Amino acid sequence: MNTKVIVCMEEDDKAVLAEAGRIIRQGGLVAFPTETVYGLGGDALNPLSSQKIYQAKGRPSDNPLIVHICRFEDIYRLVSKAPAHRKMLAAAKRLAEAFWPGPLTMILPKSEEVPFETTGGLSTVAVRFPAHKTAQALIAAAGGYVAAPSANTSGRPSPALAKYVLEDMEGSIDMVIDGGEVGIGLESTIVDLTVEPAEILRPGYISRDMLQEILGRVEKDEAGETGGQAPRAPGMKYRHYAPHGDMTVVSGEKENVMAYINEQLSLQKKAGKKSGVIATDESAARYRADIVKSVGSRADELSAAKHLYTVLREMDEEGAEVIYSEAFTGKGIGEAVMNRLLKAAGYHMVQV
Ligand code: AMP
Ligand code: MG
């Protein structure tokens, strides 16, 4: 298959979006920018489209897809109307008023119209209304319901740039809409509204505090953090976002972290291994590695979120065989960054 690449920085490029929408309505796949990462879109209500998405990504088919909509009211077609589920929908409405369109995905009981192929066999559906204008226009052109996981092959870092979509997907999808670099760079926060209290299944830009302000108490699925028990978002059990090199996250007081990493770097050098360090603007000059990449300033954790996946991909491009990363803390986006780092490292962390 020939993958068509179209640069589209304006949501009012009607001809491009009409063509992309037609491809999706006819059962094809189009990758497109969102405010979180690039998504790989297919018709969420067409089981064959969902199967194609799994195939193109090499994704296990028990790992459900997020359905993207472009108006709140479109959620009603996706969600169960049973009286027992009304309260969940009311909570969704309150969250939507606060955070949609935006980087928040809600889990709700599904209606019969959503194929099990889209939900990985689950009786719940994940729904998001993205803020990115091109994404909204594409969803509208595609008929209103676009299933879209991140546009990377399974296990690889999610793409923040169209060139990384092509690296993974060229030849296996119909079209890529290149809208430049994404804004946030990490996937949406996922909150499960089918349990009481609601539970965060994946941390992201919308933090626990922000959700609690609207809903009262919100729990966090700790299993998703440790790599131990099975997490409740099926996708979180897989090794994710992983670069090819062996990666370790190093946590502790900053001078200790730098000393430990430099010590390890000397050992790796003796062993003849090409080394990489994921650092910050404040620390990058202090490391003696073959490749040192800063994800941004500690003072601005949003910049770390935005550059993390690209830095992981660059480590591969430059052939890093062993990678050390500084840890991140913090309650908001720093927590989401740390969650992805640990998954990228297969939960290999050293405390110094
Ligand atoms: P991605 O599409 O790559 O951002 O991954 C989507 C994430 O959403 C995966 O970790 C899925 O397991 C999770 N997810 C999607 N639908 C559901 C659902 N119905 N219940 C729980 N988790 C879900
Ligand atoms: Mg993904």
Short mmCIF file of C-alpha atoms and ligand atoms in Angstrom, two decimals:
data_model
loop_
_atom_site.label_atom_id
_atom_site.label_comp_id
_atom_site.label_asym_id
_atom_site.label_seq_id
_atom_site.Cartn_x
_atom_site.Cartn_y
_atom_site.Cartn_z
CA MET A 1 0.00 0.00 0.00
CA ASN A 2 1.17 3.50 -0.82
CA THR A 3 0.86 5.81 2.21
CA LYS A 4 -0.11 9.31 1.15
CA VAL A 5 1.43 12.12 3.25
CA ILE A 6 -0.34 15.47 3.31
CA VAL A 7 0.82 18.55 5.18
CA CYS A 8 -2.18 20.26 6.75
CA MET A 9 -1.61 23.01 9.30
CA GLU A 10 -5.08 24.53 8.91
CA GLU A 11 -8.29 22.86 9.97
CA ASP A 12 -10.09 24.65 7.16
CA ASP A 13 -8.19 22.77 4.47
CA LYS A 14 -11.52 21.26 3.48
CA ALA A 15 -10.40 19.23 0.46
CA VAL A 16 -7.73 17.33 2.41
CA LEU A 17 -10.02 16.66 5.35
CA ALA A 18 -12.88 15.56 3.09
CA GLU A 19 -10.57 13.05 1.39
CA ALA A 20 -9.26 11.78 4.73
CA GLY A 21 -12.81 11.51 6.08
CA ARG A 22 -13.86 9.54 3.01
CA ILE A 23 -10.97 7.09 3.49
CA ILE A 24 -12.08 6.43 7.07
CA ARG A 25 -15.77 6.10 6.15
CA GLN A 26 -14.79 3.55 3.50
CA GLY A 27 -12.91 1.46 6.05
CA GLY A 28 -9.37 2.83 5.59
CA LEU A 29 -6.87 4.22 8.10
CA VAL A 30 -5.59 7.79 8.45
CA ALA A 31 -3.01 9.02 11.00
CA PHE A 32 -3.65 12.54 12.28
CA PRO A 33 -2.34 15.02 14.85
CA THR A 34 -4.08 15.57 18.18
CA GLU A 35 -3.03 17.76 21.12
CA THR A 36 -1.56 14.68 22.87
CA VAL A 37 0.20 12.51 20.25
CA TYR A 38 -0.49 11.40 16.65
CA GLY A 39 -3.44 9.03 16.42
CA LEU A 40 -4.13 6.21 13.95
CA GLY A 41 -7.77 6.66 13.01
CA GLY A 42 -10.37 4.26 11.66
CA ASP A 43 -14.19 4.09 11.81
CA ALA A 44 -14.96 3.18 15.44
CA LEU A 45 -18.34 1.67 14.53
CA ASN A 46 -16.88 -0.62 11.85
CA PRO A 47 -15.40 -3.82 13.32
CA LEU A 48 -13.24 -4.35 10.22
CA SER A 49 -11.62 -0.93 10.69
CA SER A 50 -10.71 -1.76 14.27
CA GLN A 51 -9.20 -5.06 13.15
CA LYS A 52 -7.14 -3.16 10.59
CA ILE A 53 -5.86 -0.82 13.31
CA TYR A 54 -4.67 -3.76 15.41
CA GLN A 55 -2.99 -5.23 12.39
CA ALA A 56 -1.21 -2.03 11.35
CA LYS A 57 0.06 -1.47 14.90
CA GLY A 58 0.87 -5.10 15.61
CA ARG A 59 -1.20 -4.51 18.72
CA PRO A 60 -2.66 -7.38 20.77
CA SER A 61 -6.40 -7.37 20.10
CA ASP A 62 -7.28 -7.40 23.82
CA ASN A 63 -5.93 -3.85 24.07
CA PRO A 64 -8.97 -1.60 23.50
CA LEU A 65 -9.09 1.55 21.36
CA ILE A 66 -10.20 5.04 22.37
CA VAL A 67 -13.19 6.39 20.42
CA HIS A 68 -12.76 10.06 19.44
CA ILE A 69 -15.75 12.35 19.00
CA CYS A 70 -16.07 16.01 18.00
CA ARG A 71 -19.20 17.09 19.94
CA PHE A 72 -20.20 16.12 23.48
CA GLU A 73 -23.68 15.00 22.45
CA ASP A 74 -22.22 12.28 20.21
CA ILE A 75 -21.31 10.37 23.37
CA TYR A 76 -24.95 9.26 23.76
CA ARG A 77 -24.72 6.86 20.82
CA LEU A 78 -21.67 5.16 22.35
CA VAL A 79 -22.85 4.77 25.92
CA SER A 80 -25.40 2.44 27.56
CA LYS A 81 -28.73 4.07 28.37
CA ALA A 82 -29.61 1.64 31.16
CA PRO A 83 -31.03 3.44 34.24
CA ALA A 84 -28.27 1.91 36.39
CA HIS A 85 -25.69 3.75 34.28
CA ARG A 86 -27.24 7.21 34.42
CA LYS A 87 -25.05 8.39 37.28
CA MET A 88 -21.91 7.55 35.32
CA LEU A 89 -23.07 9.58 32.38
CA ALA A 90 -23.88 12.49 34.70
CA ALA A 91 -20.29 12.37 36.02
CA ALA A 92 -19.04 12.29 32.42
CA LYS A 93 -21.06 15.39 31.65
CA ARG A 94 -19.56 17.28 34.58
CA LEU A 95 -16.04 16.30 33.59
CA ALA A 96 -16.75 17.22 29.98
CA GLU A 97 -17.88 20.69 31.00
CA ALA A 98 -14.56 21.19 32.79
CA PHE A 99 -12.06 19.43 30.50
CA TRP A 100 -13.49 18.74 27.03
CA PRO A 101 -12.41 19.29 24.42
CA GLY A 102 -9.09 18.18 25.88
CA PRO A 103 -6.66 15.42 26.90
CA LEU A 104 -9.06 13.37 29.02
CA THR A 105 -10.47 9.92 28.15
CA MET A 106 -13.48 8.57 30.04
CA ILE A 107 -14.42 4.89 30.43
CA LEU A 108 -18.18 4.24 30.40
CA PRO A 109 -20.48 1.22 29.84
CA LYS A 110 -20.80 0.75 26.08
CA SER A 111 -23.95 0.71 23.97
CA GLU A 112 -24.73 -2.09 21.52
CA GLU A 113 -23.58 0.05 18.64
CA VAL A 114 -19.93 -0.09 19.64
CA PRO A 115 -18.39 -3.29 18.26
CA PHE A 116 -16.43 -5.51 20.65
CA GLU A 117 -13.59 -5.33 18.12
CA THR A 118 -13.19 -1.67 19.09
CA THR A 119 -13.29 -2.29 22.86
CA GLY A 120 -10.99 -5.30 22.90
CA GLY A 121 -13.90 -7.48 23.96
CA LEU A 122 -14.83 -5.29 26.94
CA SER A 123 -18.38 -4.11 27.73
CA THR A 124 -17.01 -0.61 28.40
CA VAL A 125 -15.94 2.04 25.91
CA ALA A 126 -13.22 4.70 26.16
CA VAL A 127 -14.30 8.12 24.80
CA ARG A 128 -12.37 11.33 24.17
CA PHE A 129 -13.19 14.70 22.57
CA PRO A 130 -9.81 16.10 21.49
CA ALA A 131 -9.05 19.83 21.43
CA HIS A 132 -6.94 19.81 18.26
CA LYS A 133 -8.84 21.62 15.51
CA THR A 134 -7.60 19.44 12.65
CA ALA A 135 -8.51 16.33 14.64
CA GLN A 136 -12.01 17.69 15.25
CA ALA A 137 -12.50 18.52 11.58
CA LEU A 138 -11.28 15.07 10.54
CA ILE A 139 -13.58 13.30 13.02
CA ALA A 140 -16.53 15.30 11.68
CA ALA A 141 -15.58 14.46 8.06
CA ALA A 142 -15.23 10.78 8.99
CA GLY A 143 -18.77 10.54 10.36
CA GLY A 144 -18.22 11.49 14.00
CA TYR A 145 -16.70 8.34 15.56
CA VAL A 146 -13.00 7.68 15.07
CA ALA A 147 -11.19 4.90 16.93
CA ALA A 148 -7.62 6.04 17.35
CA PRO A 149 -4.76 4.59 19.34
CA SER A 150 -1.37 6.25 19.18
CA ALA A 151 0.07 5.96 15.66
CA ASN A 152 3.14 3.89 16.57
CA THR A 153 3.75 0.18 16.23
CA SER A 154 2.91 -1.59 19.47
CA GLY A 155 5.52 -1.12 22.20
CA ARG A 156 7.30 1.84 20.54
CA PRO A 157 7.25 5.44 21.80
CA SER A 158 4.13 7.33 20.65
CA PRO A 159 4.81 9.76 17.78
CA ALA A 160 4.99 13.50 18.51
CA LEU A 161 5.97 14.18 14.87
CA ALA A 162 4.58 12.87 11.57
CA LYS A 163 8.02 11.54 10.54
CA TYR A 164 7.81 9.01 13.39
CA VAL A 165 4.36 7.93 12.24
CA LEU A 166 5.88 7.18 8.84
CA GLU A 167 8.84 5.39 10.40
CA ASP A 168 6.40 2.89 11.94
CA MET A 169 3.41 2.92 9.57
CA GLU A 170 4.61 3.66 6.03
CA GLY A 171 3.09 1.15 3.65
CA SER A 172 0.52 -0.15 6.13
CA ILE A 173 -1.95 2.77 6.27
CA ASP A 174 -3.69 4.92 3.66
CA MET A 175 -2.76 8.43 4.72
CA VAL A 176 -0.83 10.58 7.20
CA ILE A 177 -1.95 14.13 7.92
CA ASP A 178 1.18 16.04 8.92
CA GLY A 179 0.16 18.87 11.25
CA GLY A 180 3.60 19.56 12.73
CA GLU A 181 4.67 18.86 16.31
CA VAL A 182 1.95 17.95 18.81
CA GLY A 183 1.28 20.16 21.84
CA ILE A 184 1.39 17.99 24.96
CA GLY A 185 3.39 15.00 23.79
CA LEU A 186 1.96 12.43 26.24
CA GLU A 187 -1.25 10.44 25.85
CA SER A 188 -4.50 11.50 27.51
CA THR A 189 -5.37 10.87 31.15
CA ILE A 190 -7.75 7.89 31.35
CA VAL A 191 -10.43 7.92 34.06
CA ASP A 192 -12.78 5.00 34.67
CA LEU A 193 -16.27 6.23 35.58
CA THR A 194 -17.77 2.73 35.85
CA VAL A 195 -16.40 2.31 39.37
CA GLU A 196 -17.19 4.28 42.51
CA PRO A 197 -15.11 6.27 43.32
CA ALA A 198 -13.82 6.92 39.81
CA GLU A 199 -10.31 5.63 39.10
CA ILE A 200 -7.37 6.96 37.07
CA LEU A 201 -6.08 4.16 34.83
CA ARG A 202 -3.38 6.22 33.08
CA PRO A 203 -1.94 9.56 34.32
CA GLY A 204 -1.69 12.46 31.89
CA TYR A 205 -1.98 16.23 31.61
CA ILE A 206 -5.32 16.30 33.46
CA SER A 207 -4.17 15.52 37.00
CA ARG A 208 -5.84 13.73 39.90
CA ASP A 209 -6.31 17.07 41.71
CA MET A 210 -8.07 18.53 38.68
CA LEU A 211 -10.42 15.52 38.51
CA GLN A 212 -11.06 15.57 42.25
CA GLU A 213 -12.15 19.17 42.07
CA ILE A 214 -15.07 18.07 39.90
CA LEU A 215 -15.82 14.55 41.18
CA GLY A 216 -14.73 14.48 44.80
CA ARG A 217 -12.55 11.48 45.63
CA VAL A 218 -10.78 9.81 42.70
CA GLU A 219 -8.58 6.71 43.08
CA LYS A 220 -5.53 5.69 41.12
CA ASP A 221 -4.90 2.24 39.64
CA GLU A 222 -1.57 1.54 41.35
CA ALA A 223 -1.15 -1.73 39.45
CA GLY A 224 -0.49 0.36 36.37
CA GLU A 225 2.49 1.93 38.17
CA THR A 226 4.43 -1.03 39.46
CA GLY A 227 4.38 -3.44 36.56
CA GLY A 228 3.36 -6.11 39.09
CA GLN A 229 -0.35 -6.93 39.15
CA ALA A 230 -2.48 -6.67 36.02
CA PRO A 231 -3.55 -3.04 35.57
CA ARG A 232 -7.21 -2.28 34.83
CA ALA A 233 -6.48 -0.55 31.51
CA PRO A 234 -5.49 -3.63 29.51
CA GLY A 235 -2.98 -1.66 27.44
CA MET A 236 -0.99 -0.65 30.48
CA LYS A 237 0.24 -4.19 31.10
CA TYR A 238 2.43 -4.21 28.01
CA ARG A 239 5.97 -2.87 27.87
CA HIS A 240 5.49 0.45 26.22
CA TYR A 241 7.27 3.40 24.72
CA ALA A 242 10.44 1.36 24.74
CA PRO A 243 13.66 2.38 22.97
CA HIS A 244 15.89 -0.41 21.62
CA GLY A 245 18.65 0.19 24.20
CA ASP A 246 18.60 -1.17 27.77
CA MET A 247 17.11 1.58 29.86
CA THR A 248 17.38 2.40 33.58
CA VAL A 249 15.66 5.22 35.46
CA VAL A 250 17.77 6.65 38.29
CA SER A 251 16.00 8.33 41.18
CA GLY A 252 17.36 10.24 44.18
CA GLU A 253 19.00 13.49 45.22
CA LYS A 254 20.31 15.19 42.07
CA GLU A 255 24.07 15.12 42.86
CA ASN A 256 23.80 11.42 43.75
CA VAL A 257 21.92 10.71 40.54
CA MET A 258 24.60 12.42 38.43
CA ALA A 259 27.43 10.68 40.28
CA TYR A 260 25.77 7.26 39.90
CA ILE A 261 25.03 7.72 36.22
CA ASN A 262 28.58 8.92 35.46
CA GLU A 263 29.98 5.90 37.30
CA GLN A 264 27.82 3.58 35.23
CA LEU A 265 28.84 5.41 32.07
CA SER A 266 32.54 4.69 32.72
CA LEU A 267 31.74 1.00 33.19
CA GLN A 268 29.71 0.92 29.98
CA LYS A 269 32.51 2.64 28.11
CA LYS A 270 34.96 -0.04 29.28
CA ALA A 271 32.51 -2.66 28.09
CA GLY A 272 32.48 -0.98 24.68
CA LYS A 273 28.80 0.01 24.81
CA LYS A 274 27.39 3.13 23.24
CA SER A 275 25.65 5.06 26.02
CA GLY A 276 22.88 7.64 26.22
CA VAL A 277 21.57 9.86 29.01
CA ILE A 278 18.13 11.45 29.23
CA ALA A 279 18.83 14.62 31.20
CA THR A 280 17.41 18.09 31.78
CA ASP A 281 18.73 21.53 30.79
CA GLU A 282 20.10 21.93 34.33
CA SER A 283 22.15 18.72 34.25
CA ALA A 284 22.94 17.85 30.63
CA ALA A 285 26.47 19.36 30.60
CA ARG A 286 27.52 17.19 33.54
CA TYR A 287 27.23 13.78 31.85
CA ARG A 288 30.04 11.97 30.06
CA ALA A 289 27.95 9.81 27.75
CA ASP A 290 28.17 9.26 23.98
CA ILE A 291 24.72 10.79 23.59
CA VAL A 292 23.20 13.28 26.03
CA LYS A 293 19.70 14.58 25.37
CA SER A 294 17.81 17.10 27.45
CA VAL A 295 14.02 16.80 27.56
CA GLY A 296 13.78 20.41 28.79
CA SER A 297 14.01 22.38 31.98
CA ARG A 298 13.10 20.99 35.43
CA ALA A 299 11.25 24.26 35.95
CA ASP A 300 8.92 23.34 33.09
CA GLU A 301 7.79 19.72 33.31
CA LEU A 302 5.44 20.29 30.39
CA SER A 303 8.50 20.60 28.16
CA ALA A 304 9.69 17.19 29.44
CA ALA A 305 6.33 15.71 28.50
CA LYS A 306 6.50 17.25 25.06
CA HIS A 307 10.02 16.02 24.21
CA LEU A 308 10.20 12.67 25.98
CA TYR A 309 9.04 10.40 23.14
CA THR A 310 11.11 12.23 20.55
CA VAL A 311 14.20 11.87 22.75
CA LEU A 312 13.50 8.14 23.14
CA ARG A 313 13.27 7.81 19.36
CA GLU A 314 16.48 9.83 18.88
CA MET A 315 18.28 7.42 21.21
CA ASP A 316 17.40 4.70 18.72
CA GLU A 317 18.36 6.80 15.70
CA GLU A 318 21.80 7.41 17.23
CA GLY A 319 22.25 3.80 18.30
CA ALA A 320 22.27 4.03 22.11
CA GLU A 321 22.81 0.53 23.55
CA VAL A 322 22.40 1.52 27.20
CA ILE A 323 20.31 4.46 28.39
CA TYR A 324 20.12 6.14 31.80
CA SER A 325 17.37 8.60 32.59
CA GLU A 326 16.90 10.99 35.46
CA ALA A 327 13.62 10.44 37.33
CA PHE A 328 10.71 12.88 37.55
CA THR A 329 8.41 13.54 40.47
CA GLY A 330 5.54 15.91 41.03
CA LYS A 331 1.81 15.56 41.12
CA GLY A 332 0.83 16.81 37.73
CA ILE A 333 2.47 16.19 34.39
CA GLY A 334 5.73 15.16 36.15
CA GLU A 335 3.91 12.08 37.41
CA ALA A 336 2.74 11.25 33.89
CA VAL A 337 6.30 11.66 32.57
CA MET A 338 7.62 9.30 35.27
CA ASN A 339 4.89 6.75 34.47
CA ARG A 340 6.00 6.63 30.80
CA LEU A 341 9.72 6.54 31.71
CA LEU A 342 9.18 3.52 33.95
CA LYS A 343 7.26 1.71 31.24
CA ALA A 344 9.94 2.56 28.68
CA ALA A 345 12.52 1.09 31.06
CA GLY A 346 10.42 -2.03 31.68
CA TYR A 347 10.22 -0.82 35.33
CA HIS A 348 13.97 -0.98 35.76
CA MET A 349 14.67 1.72 38.36
CA VAL A 350 17.61 2.35 40.68
CA GLN A 351 17.25 4.42 43.83
CA VAL A 352 20.48 6.18 44.89
P1 AMP B 1 -3.59 4.30 23.16
O1 AMP B 1 -4.73 4.17 22.25
O2 AMP B 1 -2.33 3.81 22.58
O3 AMP B 1 -3.51 5.66 23.76
O4 AMP B 1 -3.98 3.33 24.35
C1 AMP B 1 -5.30 3.36 24.82
C2 AMP B 1 -5.33 2.95 26.26
O5 AMP B 1 -6.67 3.04 26.71
C3 AMP B 1 -4.87 1.52 26.47
O6 AMP B 1 -3.99 1.45 27.57
C4 AMP B 1 -6.17 0.81 26.75
O7 AMP B 1 -5.99 -0.31 27.53
C5 AMP B 1 -7.02 1.89 27.43
N1 AMP B 1 -8.45 1.62 27.26
C6 AMP B 1 -9.18 1.80 26.15
N2 AMP B 1 -10.46 1.40 26.32
C7 AMP B 1 -10.54 0.96 27.59
C8 AMP B 1 -11.59 0.40 28.39
N3 AMP B 1 -12.81 0.22 27.89
N4 AMP B 1 -11.31 0.06 29.66
C9 AMP B 1 -10.08 0.24 30.17
N5 AMP B 1 -9.04 0.76 29.46
C10 AMP B 1 -9.26 1.11 28.21
MG MG B 2 -0.29 3.91 22.58
#
